[in-house]
Coordinates of C-alpha atoms (C1' of nucleotides) in Angstrom, one line a residue:
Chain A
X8 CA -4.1 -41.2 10.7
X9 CA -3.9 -40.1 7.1
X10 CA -3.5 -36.3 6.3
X11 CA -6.5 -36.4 4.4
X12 CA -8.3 -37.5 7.6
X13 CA -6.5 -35.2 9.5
X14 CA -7.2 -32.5 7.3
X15 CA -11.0 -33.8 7.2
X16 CA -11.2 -33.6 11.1
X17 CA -9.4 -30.3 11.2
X18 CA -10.3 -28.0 8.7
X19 CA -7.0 -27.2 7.8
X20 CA -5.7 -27.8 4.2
X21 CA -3.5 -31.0 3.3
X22 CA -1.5 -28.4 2.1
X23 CA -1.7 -25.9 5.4
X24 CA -0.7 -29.0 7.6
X25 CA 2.6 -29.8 5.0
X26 CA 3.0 -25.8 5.6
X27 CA 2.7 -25.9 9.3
X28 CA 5.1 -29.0 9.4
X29 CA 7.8 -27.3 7.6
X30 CA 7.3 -23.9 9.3
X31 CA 7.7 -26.0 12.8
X32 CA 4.1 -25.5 14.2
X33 CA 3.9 -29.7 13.6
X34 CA 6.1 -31.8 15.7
X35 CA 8.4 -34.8 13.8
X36 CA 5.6 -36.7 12.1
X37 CA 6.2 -40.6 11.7
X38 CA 5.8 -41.8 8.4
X39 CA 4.2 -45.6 7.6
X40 CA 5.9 -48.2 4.9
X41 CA 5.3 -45.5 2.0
X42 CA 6.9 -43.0 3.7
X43 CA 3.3 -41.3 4.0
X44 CA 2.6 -39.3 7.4
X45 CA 0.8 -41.1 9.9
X46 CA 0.0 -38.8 12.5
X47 CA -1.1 -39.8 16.0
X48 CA -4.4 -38.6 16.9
X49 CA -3.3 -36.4 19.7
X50 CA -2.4 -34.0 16.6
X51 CA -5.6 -33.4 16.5
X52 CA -6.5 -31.4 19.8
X53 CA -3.0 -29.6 19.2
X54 CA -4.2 -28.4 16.0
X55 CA -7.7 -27.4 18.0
X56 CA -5.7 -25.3 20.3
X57 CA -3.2 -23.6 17.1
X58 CA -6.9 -22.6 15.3
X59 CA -8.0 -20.9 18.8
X60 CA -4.7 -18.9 18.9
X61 CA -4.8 -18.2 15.6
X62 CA -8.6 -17.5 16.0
X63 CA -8.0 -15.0 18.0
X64 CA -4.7 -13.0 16.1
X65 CA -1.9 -15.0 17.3
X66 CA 0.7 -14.4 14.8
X67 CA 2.1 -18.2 13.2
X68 CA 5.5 -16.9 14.6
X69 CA 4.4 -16.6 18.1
X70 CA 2.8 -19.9 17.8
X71 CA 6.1 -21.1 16.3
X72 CA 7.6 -20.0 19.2
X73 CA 4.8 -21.7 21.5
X74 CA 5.5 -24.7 19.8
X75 CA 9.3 -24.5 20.5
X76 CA 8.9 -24.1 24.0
X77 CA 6.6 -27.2 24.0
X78 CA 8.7 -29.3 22.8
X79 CA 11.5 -28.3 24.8
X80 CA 9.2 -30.4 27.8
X81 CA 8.3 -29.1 31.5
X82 CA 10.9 -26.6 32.2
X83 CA 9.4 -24.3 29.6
X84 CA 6.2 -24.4 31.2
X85 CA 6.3 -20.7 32.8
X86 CA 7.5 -19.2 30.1
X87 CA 4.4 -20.7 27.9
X88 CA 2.1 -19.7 30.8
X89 CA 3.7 -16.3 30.4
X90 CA 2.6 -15.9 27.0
X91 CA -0.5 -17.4 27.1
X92 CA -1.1 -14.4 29.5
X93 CA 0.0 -12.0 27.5
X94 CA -1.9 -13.1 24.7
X95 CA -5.2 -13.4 26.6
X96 CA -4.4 -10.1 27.8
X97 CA -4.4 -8.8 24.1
X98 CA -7.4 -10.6 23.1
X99 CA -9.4 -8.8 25.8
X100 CA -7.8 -5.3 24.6
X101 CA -9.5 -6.6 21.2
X102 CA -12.8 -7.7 22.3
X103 CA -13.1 -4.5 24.4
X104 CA -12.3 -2.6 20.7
X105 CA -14.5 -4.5 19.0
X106 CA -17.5 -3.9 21.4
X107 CA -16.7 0.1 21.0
X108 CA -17.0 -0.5 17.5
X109 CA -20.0 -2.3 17.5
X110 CA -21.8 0.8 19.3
X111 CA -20.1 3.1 16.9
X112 CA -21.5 0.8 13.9
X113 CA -24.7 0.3 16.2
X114 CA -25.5 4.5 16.0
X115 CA -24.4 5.0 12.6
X116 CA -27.1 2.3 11.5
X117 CA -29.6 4.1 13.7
X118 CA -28.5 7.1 11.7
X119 CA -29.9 5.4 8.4
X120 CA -33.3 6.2 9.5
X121 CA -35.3 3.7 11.2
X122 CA -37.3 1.0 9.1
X123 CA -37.1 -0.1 5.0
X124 CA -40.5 2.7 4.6
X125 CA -38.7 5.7 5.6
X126 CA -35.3 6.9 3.7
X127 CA -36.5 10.3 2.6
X128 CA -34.4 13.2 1.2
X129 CA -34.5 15.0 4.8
X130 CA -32.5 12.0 6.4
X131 CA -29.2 12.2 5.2
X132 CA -27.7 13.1 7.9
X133 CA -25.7 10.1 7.8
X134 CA -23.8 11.5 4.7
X135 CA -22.0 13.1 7.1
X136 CA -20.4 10.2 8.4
X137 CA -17.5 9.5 10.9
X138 CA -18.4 9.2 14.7
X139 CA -21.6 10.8 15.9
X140 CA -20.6 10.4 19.0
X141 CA -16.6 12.1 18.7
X142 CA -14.8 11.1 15.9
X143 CA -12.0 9.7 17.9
X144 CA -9.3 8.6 15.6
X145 CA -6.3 7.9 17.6
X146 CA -3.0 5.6 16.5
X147 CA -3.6 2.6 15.0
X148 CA -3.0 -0.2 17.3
X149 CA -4.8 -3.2 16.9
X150 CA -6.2 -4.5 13.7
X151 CA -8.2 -7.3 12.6
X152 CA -8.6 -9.1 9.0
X153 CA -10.0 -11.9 6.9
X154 CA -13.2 -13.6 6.6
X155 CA -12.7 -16.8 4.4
Chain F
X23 CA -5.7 20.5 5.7
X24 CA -2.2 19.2 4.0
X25 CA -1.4 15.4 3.6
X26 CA 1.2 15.4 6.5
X27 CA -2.2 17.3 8.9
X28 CA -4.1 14.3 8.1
X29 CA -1.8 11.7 8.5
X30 CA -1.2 13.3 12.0
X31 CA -5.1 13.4 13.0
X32 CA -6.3 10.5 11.8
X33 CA -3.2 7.7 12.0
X34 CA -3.0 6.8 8.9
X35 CA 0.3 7.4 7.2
X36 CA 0.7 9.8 4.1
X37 CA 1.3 7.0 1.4
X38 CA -1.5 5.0 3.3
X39 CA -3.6 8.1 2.8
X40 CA -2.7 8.8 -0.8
X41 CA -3.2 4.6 -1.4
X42 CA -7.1 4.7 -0.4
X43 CA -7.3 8.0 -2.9
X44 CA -6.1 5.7 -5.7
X45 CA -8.1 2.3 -4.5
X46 CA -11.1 5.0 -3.9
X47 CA -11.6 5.4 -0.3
X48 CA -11.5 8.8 -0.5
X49 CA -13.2 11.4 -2.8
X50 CA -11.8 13.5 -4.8
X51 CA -9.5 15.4 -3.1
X52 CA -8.6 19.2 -4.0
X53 CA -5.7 20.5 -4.9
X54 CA -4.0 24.0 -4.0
X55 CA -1.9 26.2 -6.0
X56 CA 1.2 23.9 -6.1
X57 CA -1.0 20.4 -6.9
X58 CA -0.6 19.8 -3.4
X59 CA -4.4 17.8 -1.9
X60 CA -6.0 20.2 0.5
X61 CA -8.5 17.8 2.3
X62 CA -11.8 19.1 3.3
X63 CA -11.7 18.5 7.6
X64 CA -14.4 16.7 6.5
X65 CA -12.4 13.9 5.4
X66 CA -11.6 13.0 9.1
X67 CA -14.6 12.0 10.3
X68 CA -14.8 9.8 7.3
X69 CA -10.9 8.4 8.2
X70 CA -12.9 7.6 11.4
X71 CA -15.1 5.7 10.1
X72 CA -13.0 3.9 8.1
X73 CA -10.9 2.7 10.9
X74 CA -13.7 1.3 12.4
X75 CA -14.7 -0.6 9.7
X76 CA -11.0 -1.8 9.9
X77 CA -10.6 -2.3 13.3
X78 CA -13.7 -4.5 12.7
X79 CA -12.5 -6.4 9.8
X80 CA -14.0 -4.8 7.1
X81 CA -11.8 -6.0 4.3
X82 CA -10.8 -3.2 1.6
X83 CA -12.7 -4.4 -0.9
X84 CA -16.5 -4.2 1.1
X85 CA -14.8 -0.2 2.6
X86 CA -14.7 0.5 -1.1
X87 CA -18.0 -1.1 -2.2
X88 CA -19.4 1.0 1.0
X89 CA -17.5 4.3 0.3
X90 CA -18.9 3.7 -4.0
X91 CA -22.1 3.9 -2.6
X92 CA -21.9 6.7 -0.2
X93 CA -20.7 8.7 -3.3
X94 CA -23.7 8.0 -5.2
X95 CA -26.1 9.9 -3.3
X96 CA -28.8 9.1 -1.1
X97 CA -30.5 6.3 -3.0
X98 CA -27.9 4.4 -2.0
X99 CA -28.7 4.7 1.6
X100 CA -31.0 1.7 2.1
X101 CA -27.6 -0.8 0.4
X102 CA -25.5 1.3 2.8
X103 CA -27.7 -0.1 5.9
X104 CA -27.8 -3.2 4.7
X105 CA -23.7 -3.1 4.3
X106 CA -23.5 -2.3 7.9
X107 CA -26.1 -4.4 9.2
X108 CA -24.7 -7.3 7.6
X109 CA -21.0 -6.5 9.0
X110 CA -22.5 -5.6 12.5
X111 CA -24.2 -9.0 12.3
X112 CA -20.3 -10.7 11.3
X113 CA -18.8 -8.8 14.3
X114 CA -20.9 -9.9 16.7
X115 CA -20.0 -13.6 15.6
X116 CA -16.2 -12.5 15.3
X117 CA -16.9 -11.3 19.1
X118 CA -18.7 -14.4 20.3
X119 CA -16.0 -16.6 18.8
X120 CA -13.3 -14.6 20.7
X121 CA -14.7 -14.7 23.8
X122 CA -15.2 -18.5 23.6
X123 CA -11.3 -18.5 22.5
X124 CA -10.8 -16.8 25.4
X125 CA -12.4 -19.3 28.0
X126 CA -11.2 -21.8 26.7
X127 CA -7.3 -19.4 26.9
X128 CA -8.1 -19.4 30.7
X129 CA -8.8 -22.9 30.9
X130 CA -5.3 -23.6 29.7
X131 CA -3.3 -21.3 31.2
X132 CA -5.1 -22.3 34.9
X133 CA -4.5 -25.9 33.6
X134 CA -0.5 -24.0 34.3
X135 CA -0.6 -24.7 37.7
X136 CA -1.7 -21.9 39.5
X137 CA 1.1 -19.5 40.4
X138 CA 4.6 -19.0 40.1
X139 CA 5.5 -21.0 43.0
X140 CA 4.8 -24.3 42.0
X141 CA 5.3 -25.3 38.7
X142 CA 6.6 -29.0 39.3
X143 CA 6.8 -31.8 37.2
X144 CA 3.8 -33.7 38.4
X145 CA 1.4 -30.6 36.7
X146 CA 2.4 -31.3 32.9
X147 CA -1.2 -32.8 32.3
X148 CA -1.0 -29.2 29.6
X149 CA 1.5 -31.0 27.2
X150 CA -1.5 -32.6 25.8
X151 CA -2.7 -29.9 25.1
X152 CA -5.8 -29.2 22.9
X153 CA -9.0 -28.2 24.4
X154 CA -9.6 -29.7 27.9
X155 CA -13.0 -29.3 27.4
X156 CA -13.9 -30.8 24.4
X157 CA -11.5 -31.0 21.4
X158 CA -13.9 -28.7 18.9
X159 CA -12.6 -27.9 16.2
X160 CA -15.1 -27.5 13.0
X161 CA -14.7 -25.6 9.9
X162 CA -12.2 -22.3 9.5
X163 CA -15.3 -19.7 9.5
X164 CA -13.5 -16.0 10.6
X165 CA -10.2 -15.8 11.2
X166 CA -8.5 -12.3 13.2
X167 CA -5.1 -10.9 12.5
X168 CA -2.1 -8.0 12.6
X169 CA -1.0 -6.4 14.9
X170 CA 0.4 -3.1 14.5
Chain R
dC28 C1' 20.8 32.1 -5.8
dC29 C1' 20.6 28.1 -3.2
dT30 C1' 19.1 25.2 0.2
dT31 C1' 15.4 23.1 2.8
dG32 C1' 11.5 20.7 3.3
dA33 C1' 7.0 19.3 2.2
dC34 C1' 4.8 17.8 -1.4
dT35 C1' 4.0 15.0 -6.1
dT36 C1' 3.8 10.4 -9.1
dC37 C1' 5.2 5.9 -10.1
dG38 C1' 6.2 1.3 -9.8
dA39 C1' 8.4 -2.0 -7.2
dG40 C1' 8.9 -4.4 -2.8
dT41 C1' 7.3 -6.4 1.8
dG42 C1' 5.3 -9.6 5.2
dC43 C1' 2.0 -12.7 6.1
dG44 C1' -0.2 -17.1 5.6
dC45 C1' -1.1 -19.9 2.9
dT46 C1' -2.3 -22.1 -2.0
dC47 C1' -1.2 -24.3 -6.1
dG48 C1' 0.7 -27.3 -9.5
dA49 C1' 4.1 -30.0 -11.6
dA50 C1' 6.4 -34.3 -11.4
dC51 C1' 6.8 -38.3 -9.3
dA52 C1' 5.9 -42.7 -6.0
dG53 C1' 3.4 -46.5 -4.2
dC54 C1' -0.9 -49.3 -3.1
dT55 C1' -5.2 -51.6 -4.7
dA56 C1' -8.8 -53.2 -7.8
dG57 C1' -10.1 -54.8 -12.1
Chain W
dC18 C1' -0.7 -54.5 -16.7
dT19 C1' -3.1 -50.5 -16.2
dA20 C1' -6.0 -47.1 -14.1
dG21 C1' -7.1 -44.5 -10.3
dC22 C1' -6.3 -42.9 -6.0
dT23 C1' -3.7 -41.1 -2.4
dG24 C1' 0.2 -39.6 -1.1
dT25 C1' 5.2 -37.2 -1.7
dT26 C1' 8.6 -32.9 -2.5
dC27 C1' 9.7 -28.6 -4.4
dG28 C1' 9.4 -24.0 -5.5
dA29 C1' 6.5 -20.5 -7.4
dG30 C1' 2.5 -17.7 -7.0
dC31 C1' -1.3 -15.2 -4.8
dG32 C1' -4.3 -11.8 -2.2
dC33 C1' -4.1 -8.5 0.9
dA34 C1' -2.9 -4.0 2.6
dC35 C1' 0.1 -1.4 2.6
dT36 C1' 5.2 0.6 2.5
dC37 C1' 9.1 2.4 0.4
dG38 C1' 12.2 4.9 -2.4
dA39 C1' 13.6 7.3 -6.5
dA40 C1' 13.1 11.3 -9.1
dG41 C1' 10.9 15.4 -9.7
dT42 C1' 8.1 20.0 -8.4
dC43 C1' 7.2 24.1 -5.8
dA44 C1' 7.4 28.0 -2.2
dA45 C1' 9.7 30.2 1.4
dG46 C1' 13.8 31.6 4.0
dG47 C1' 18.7 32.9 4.6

DNA sequence: CCTTGACTTCGAGTGCGCTCGAACAGCTAG
DNA sequence: CTAGCTGTTCGAGCGCACTCGAAGTCAAGG
C-alpha cells in the first residue's frame, strides 16, 4: 500500500505518517522498485490503535515508548500491559473531570435564563459567573486541548 | 487581592495570570499605590470558570470571544448561551469518544493475558494489534491533550 | 542607608505535534 | 519527448498556551 492510500484509510496526513516514521511511532517500512513505501496493511489497525491513544491524551512520547516495547517482541508484554493500565487509569480520571464539568457548564447555562423569550434585565445573575455551586479551583492537573 | 494571592487561589501561575490580562481574559484590573493589580475577589470565581472551560477544551481563542462578550453587558447574554451550549454539545462528543477509547483500552489490555502470572508466549495474539473489534478508524474529529 | 522581596514590563524562548514547501526522482500516458 | 502525477528528503515554520528571565520599581524592616 501507497501512503496516499494509507493516508486515505487513516486520516492521518502523508506528511504525519513521514513524521510518525521518523519520530519511531512507524516500524521499518519496505520500500518497492522506486524506493516508495509500501506498507503492509496491518499498518493500518496499528495506526487505529496510535489515534485511540492519542484520542484520548496519550502524549506521542509515551506512544514512542509503546512502540519500542512492541518491537522489542513478547518479553515486553507486561510492561505494555502496565502502561496501558496506567493510561486507562488516567483516561477515567479525565472522563470523571469532564462529567463534573459538564454539570458545572450544565448549571451555568440554566443560569442564562431558561428559553430564547426571556433574557430580561433582572436575569443577570449569571454576570457573576464562576461556580454556582463552590467555585472550586484547585491545582491544575489534567488538561485537555484541540479541536481540528 | 495581590498577583502572588491569586496565583495561590486559583492555580494559575503569576505570568499565566498577567498573560490572560494581555490576551483579555481578564478585565481590567486595578492597580494600588505602587502600580501593583489589586484583583477584585471577584476575579476568582471567573478564574473558575475559566478552568473549566479549559479543563474542557475550550481553546483560548473561543475563552476570549466568551469573556469579549461577558464584558459587553447583558445583550450579549443570549451569544453567551449559545457559546456554552454549543461547547456543552462538543464535550459530550469529546466524552463519548473517550469512553469508546476506553472499551476498546480494556479490550486490549484483557487481550494481555489476564494476570501477572501467566504471560507466556503462546498469548501474543496483541502484537497485531489495532482494534480487535473492528479496525475503525475514520476521520481526526477531536483530539485530547497535556498533561500537567 | 541598604537589603529584601514582591511586584512591574518586555520580548524571547519552550514543548508539542505536526505542516509546509522546495527541490528532486521515477513511472505512465499521450 | 514531455507533461503530469505520485512519490522522495530535508529543514524550516506554525499555532498554541504558556514560561522564563532580565532589568527595573517600590515599600518595609533592620
Amino acid at each position: 500500500m501507497k501512503i496516499a492510500e494509507l493516508a486515505r484509510r487513516t486520516g492521518f496526513s502523508k506528511h504525519a505518517l513521514r513524521y510518525y516514521e521518523r519520530i519511531g511511532l512507524l516500524p521499518r517500512v519496505t520500500r518497492d522498485g522506486a524506493r516508495h513505501r509500501d506498507y503492509d496493511p496491518s499498518i493500518v489497525a496499528w495506526l487505529g490503535f496510535l489515534r485511540r491513544l492519542k484520542t484520548t491524551g496519550m502524549p506521542v512520547r509515551e506512544m514512542r515508548r509503546y512502540a519500542a516495547l512492541r518491537s522489542g517482541g513478547p518479553e515486553t508484554i507486561a510492561a505494555r500491559r502496565a502502561m496501558l493500565e496506567a493510561h486507562r487509569c488516567r483516561v477515567h480520571t479525565d472522563i470523571a473531570e469532564l462529567q463534573a464539568c459538564l454539570v458545572i457548564l450544565d448549571t451555568k447555562i440554566a443560569g442564562y435564563a431558561g428559553d430564547s423569550q426571556g433574557m430580561t434585565d433582572h436575569d443577570v445573575s449569571n454576570d457573576r459567573d464562576g461556580d454556582p455551586i463552590r467555585a472550586g479551583l484547585a491545582k491544575p492537573r489534567g488538561d485537555r486541548r484541540a479541536r481540528g
